[in-house]
Amino acid sequence: DYNMHQTLQEIKSKYSSADNRCLVIDGTLITFAYWGISDNIYTFPDNIQKIGDYACECSWFEYDITLVLPDSVKEIGLSGFWECGSRLKEVVMGNGVEIIGDRVFQGCYGMTQISFPASVKSIGSGQCISWGSPKDLYFRSTVAPNIKEDSFEEYGHVMANFYVPAESVEAYKAAEYWCDYADAIEPYVFE
């Protein structure tokens, strides 16, 4: 039931996190009880290795929020943060994330930027769409992650600015599918 999911405040199960906000089975976040979090920041528990497919779907948060993924998270599944609307301001990825599935950040129009850690090896399609999805994308890896033909575009239009390590600009511009975004790739000095 959509209305129940929209206001889910806790999950009580033998698979619940200590704060009763996360349902985690075999290291995968299945769903997240996000309603009522007023701290403006939520850090997921360290026992999560994967954000499951649609785990935070339609998370229309009650308050502005930043979500923090621990270093234990290796993968974000299909549509992991899909349609999180205007209240989700940032997803801080830990240094373990390697795989980002299709449409993970689609519909997260409260986010103005995404910073991908150096650990990211693969990014799926449909990350940015025109109606306000993240526009400034920062890639810490000196090696261009594998992307798909439509990872950062909609209907053939590039929907983002790309900031990569200064020493890697030419390598990114030459990489498969990245070459389509060459005009939008800029050098950036990461701290």
Coordinates of N, CA and C in Angstrom, one line a residue, residues 81-156:
F81 N 17.7 4.8 -5.2 CA 17.2 6.1 -4.6 C 16.2 6.7 -5.5
W82 N 15.5 6.0 -6.3 CA 14.6 6.5 -7.4 C 13.5 7.3 -6.8
E83 N 13.2 8.4 -7.4 CA 12.1 9.3 -7.1 C 12.1 9.8 -5.7
C84 N 13.3 10.2 -5.2 CA 13.3 10.7 -3.8 C 12.9 12.2 -3.7
G85 N 12.6 12.8 -4.8 CA 12.0 14.1 -4.8 C 13.0 15.2 -4.3
S86 N 12.4 16.3 -3.8 CA 13.2 17.5 -3.5 C 13.8 17.5 -2.1
R87 N 13.4 16.6 -1.2 CA 13.9 16.7 0.2 C 15.3 16.0 0.3
L88 N 15.6 15.0 -0.5 CA 16.9 14.3 -0.5 C 17.9 15.3 -1.1
K89 N 18.8 15.8 -0.3 CA 19.8 16.8 -0.7 C 21.1 16.2 -1.1
E90 N 21.5 15.1 -0.5 CA 22.7 14.5 -0.9 C 22.8 13.0 -0.5
V91 N 23.5 12.2 -1.3 CA 23.8 10.8 -0.9 C 25.3 10.8 -0.8
V92 N 25.9 10.6 0.4 CA 27.3 10.5 0.6 C 27.7 9.1 0.5
M93 N 28.4 8.7 -0.6 CA 28.8 7.3 -0.8 C 30.1 7.0 -0.1
G94 N 30.1 5.9 0.6 CA 31.4 5.5 1.3 C 32.4 5.1 0.2
N95 N 33.6 4.8 0.7 CA 34.7 4.5 -0.2 C 34.7 3.1 -0.7
G96 N 33.6 2.3 -0.5 CA 33.6 0.9 -0.9 C 32.7 0.7 -2.1
V97 N 31.9 1.7 -2.5 CA 30.9 1.6 -3.6 C 31.6 1.4 -4.9
E98 N 31.3 0.2 -5.5 CA 31.9 -0.1 -6.8 C 30.9 -0.1 -8.0
I99 N 29.7 -0.5 -7.7 CA 28.7 -0.7 -8.8 C 27.5 0.2 -8.4
I100 N 27.1 0.9 -9.4 CA 25.9 1.8 -9.3 C 24.9 1.3 -10.4
G101 N 23.8 0.8 -10.1 CA 22.8 0.3 -11.0 C 22.1 1.3 -11.9
D102 N 21.2 0.9 -12.7 CA 20.5 1.8 -13.6 C 19.5 2.7 -12.7
R103 N 19.3 3.9 -13.1 CA 18.3 4.8 -12.6 C 18.4 5.1 -11.1
V104 N 19.6 4.9 -10.5 CA 19.7 5.0 -9.0 C 19.3 6.4 -8.6
F105 N 19.7 7.5 -9.3 CA 19.4 8.8 -8.8 C 18.4 9.6 -9.6
Q106 N 17.7 8.8 -10.5 CA 16.6 9.4 -11.3 C 15.5 9.9 -10.4
G107 N 15.1 11.2 -10.6 CA 14.0 11.8 -9.8 C 14.4 12.3 -8.5
C108 N 15.7 12.4 -8.3 CA 16.3 13.0 -7.0 C 16.6 14.5 -7.3
Y109 N 15.5 15.2 -7.5 CA 15.7 16.6 -8.0 C 16.1 17.6 -6.9
G110 N 16.2 17.1 -5.7 CA 16.7 18.0 -4.6 C 18.2 17.9 -4.5
M111 N 18.8 17.0 -5.2 CA 20.3 16.9 -5.2 C 20.8 17.7 -6.4
T112 N 21.8 18.6 -6.1 CA 22.4 19.4 -7.1 C 23.7 18.8 -7.6
Q113 N 24.2 17.9 -6.8 CA 25.5 17.2 -7.2 C 25.6 15.8 -6.7
I114 N 26.5 15.0 -7.3 CA 26.8 13.7 -6.8 C 28.3 13.6 -6.9
S115 N 28.9 13.1 -5.8 CA 30.3 12.8 -5.8 C 30.5 11.3 -5.7
F116 N 31.1 10.8 -6.8 CA 31.4 9.4 -6.9 C 32.7 9.1 -6.3
P117 N 32.9 8.1 -5.4 CA 34.2 7.8 -4.8 C 35.1 7.2 -5.8
A118 N 36.4 7.2 -5.5 CA 37.4 6.6 -6.4 C 37.1 5.1 -6.6
S119 N 36.4 4.4 -5.7 CA 36.2 3.0 -5.8 C 35.2 2.6 -6.9
V120 N 34.4 3.6 -7.4 CA 33.3 3.3 -8.4 C 34.0 2.7 -9.7
K121 N 33.5 1.6 -10.1 CA 34.0 0.9 -11.3 C 32.9 0.9 -12.5
S122 N 31.6 1.0 -12.1 CA 30.6 0.8 -13.1 C 29.4 1.7 -12.7
I123 N 28.8 2.4 -13.7 CA 27.6 3.2 -13.5 C 26.6 2.9 -14.5
G124 N 25.4 2.6 -14.1 CA 24.3 2.2 -15.0 C 23.7 3.4 -15.8
S125 N 22.7 3.1 -16.6 CA 22.0 4.1 -17.4 C 21.0 4.9 -16.6
G126 N 20.6 6.0 -17.1 CA 19.5 6.8 -16.6 C 19.7 7.5 -15.3
Q127 N 20.9 8.0 -15.0 CA 21.2 8.6 -13.7 C 20.6 10.0 -13.6
C128 N 20.6 10.7 -14.7 CA 20.1 12.1 -14.7 C 19.0 12.3 -15.8
I129 N 18.0 13.0 -15.3 CA 16.9 13.4 -16.3 C 16.7 14.8 -16.2
S130 N 16.0 15.4 -17.1 CA 16.0 16.8 -17.3 C 15.3 17.6 -16.2
W131 N 14.3 17.1 -15.6 CA 13.6 17.9 -14.6 C 14.3 18.0 -13.2
G132 N 15.5 18.5 -13.3 CA 16.1 18.9 -12.0 C 17.0 17.9 -11.3
S133 N 17.3 16.7 -12.0 CA 18.2 15.8 -11.3 C 19.6 16.4 -11.2
P134 N 20.4 15.7 -10.5 CA 21.8 16.3 -10.2 C 22.5 16.7 -11.5
K135 N 23.1 17.8 -11.5 CA 23.7 18.4 -12.7 C 25.2 18.4 -12.6
D136 N 25.8 18.5 -11.4 CA 27.3 18.6 -11.2 C 27.7 17.2 -10.7
L137 N 28.5 16.5 -11.5 CA 28.9 15.2 -11.1 C 30.4 15.1 -10.9
Y138 N 30.9 14.7 -9.8 CA 32.3 14.6 -9.5 C 32.7 13.2 -9.4
F139 N 33.8 12.9 -10.1 CA 34.3 11.5 -10.2 C 35.8 11.5 -9.7
R140 N 36.0 10.9 -8.5 CA 37.3 10.9 -7.9 C 38.3 9.9 -8.5
S141 N 37.8 8.9 -9.2 CA 38.7 7.9 -9.8 C 39.5 8.4 -10.9
T142 N 40.8 8.1 -10.9 CA 41.7 8.5 -12.0 C 41.4 7.7 -13.3
V143 N 40.7 6.5 -13.1 CA 40.3 5.7 -14.2 C 38.8 5.9 -14.4
A144 N 38.4 6.2 -15.7 CA 37.0 6.4 -15.9 C 36.2 5.1 -15.7
P145 N 35.2 5.2 -14.8 CA 34.3 4.1 -14.6 C 33.6 3.6 -15.9
N146 N 33.3 2.4 -16.0 CA 32.5 1.9 -17.1 C 31.1 2.5 -17.0
I147 N 30.6 3.1 -18.1 CA 29.3 3.7 -18.1 C 28.6 3.1 -19.4
K148 N 27.3 3.4 -19.4 CA 26.5 3.0 -20.6 C 26.3 4.2 -21.5
E149 N 25.8 3.9 -22.6 CA 25.6 4.9 -23.6 C 24.7 6.1 -23.1
D150 N 23.7 5.7 -22.3 CA 22.8 6.7 -21.8 C 22.8 6.9 -20.3
S151 N 24.0 6.8 -19.7 CA 24.1 7.0 -18.3 C 23.8 8.4 -17.8
F152 N 24.1 9.4 -18.6 CA 24.0 10.8 -18.2 C 23.3 11.7 -19.2
E153 N 22.4 11.1 -20.0 CA 21.7 11.9 -20.9 C 20.2 11.5 -21.0
E154 N 19.5 12.4 -21.7 CA 18.1 12.1 -21.9 C 17.8 12.6 -23.3
Y155 N 17.3 11.7 -24.2 CA 16.9 12.0 -25.5 C 18.1 12.6 -26.3
G156 N 19.3 12.1 -26.0 CA 20.5 12.6 -26.8 C 21.1 13.9 -26.2

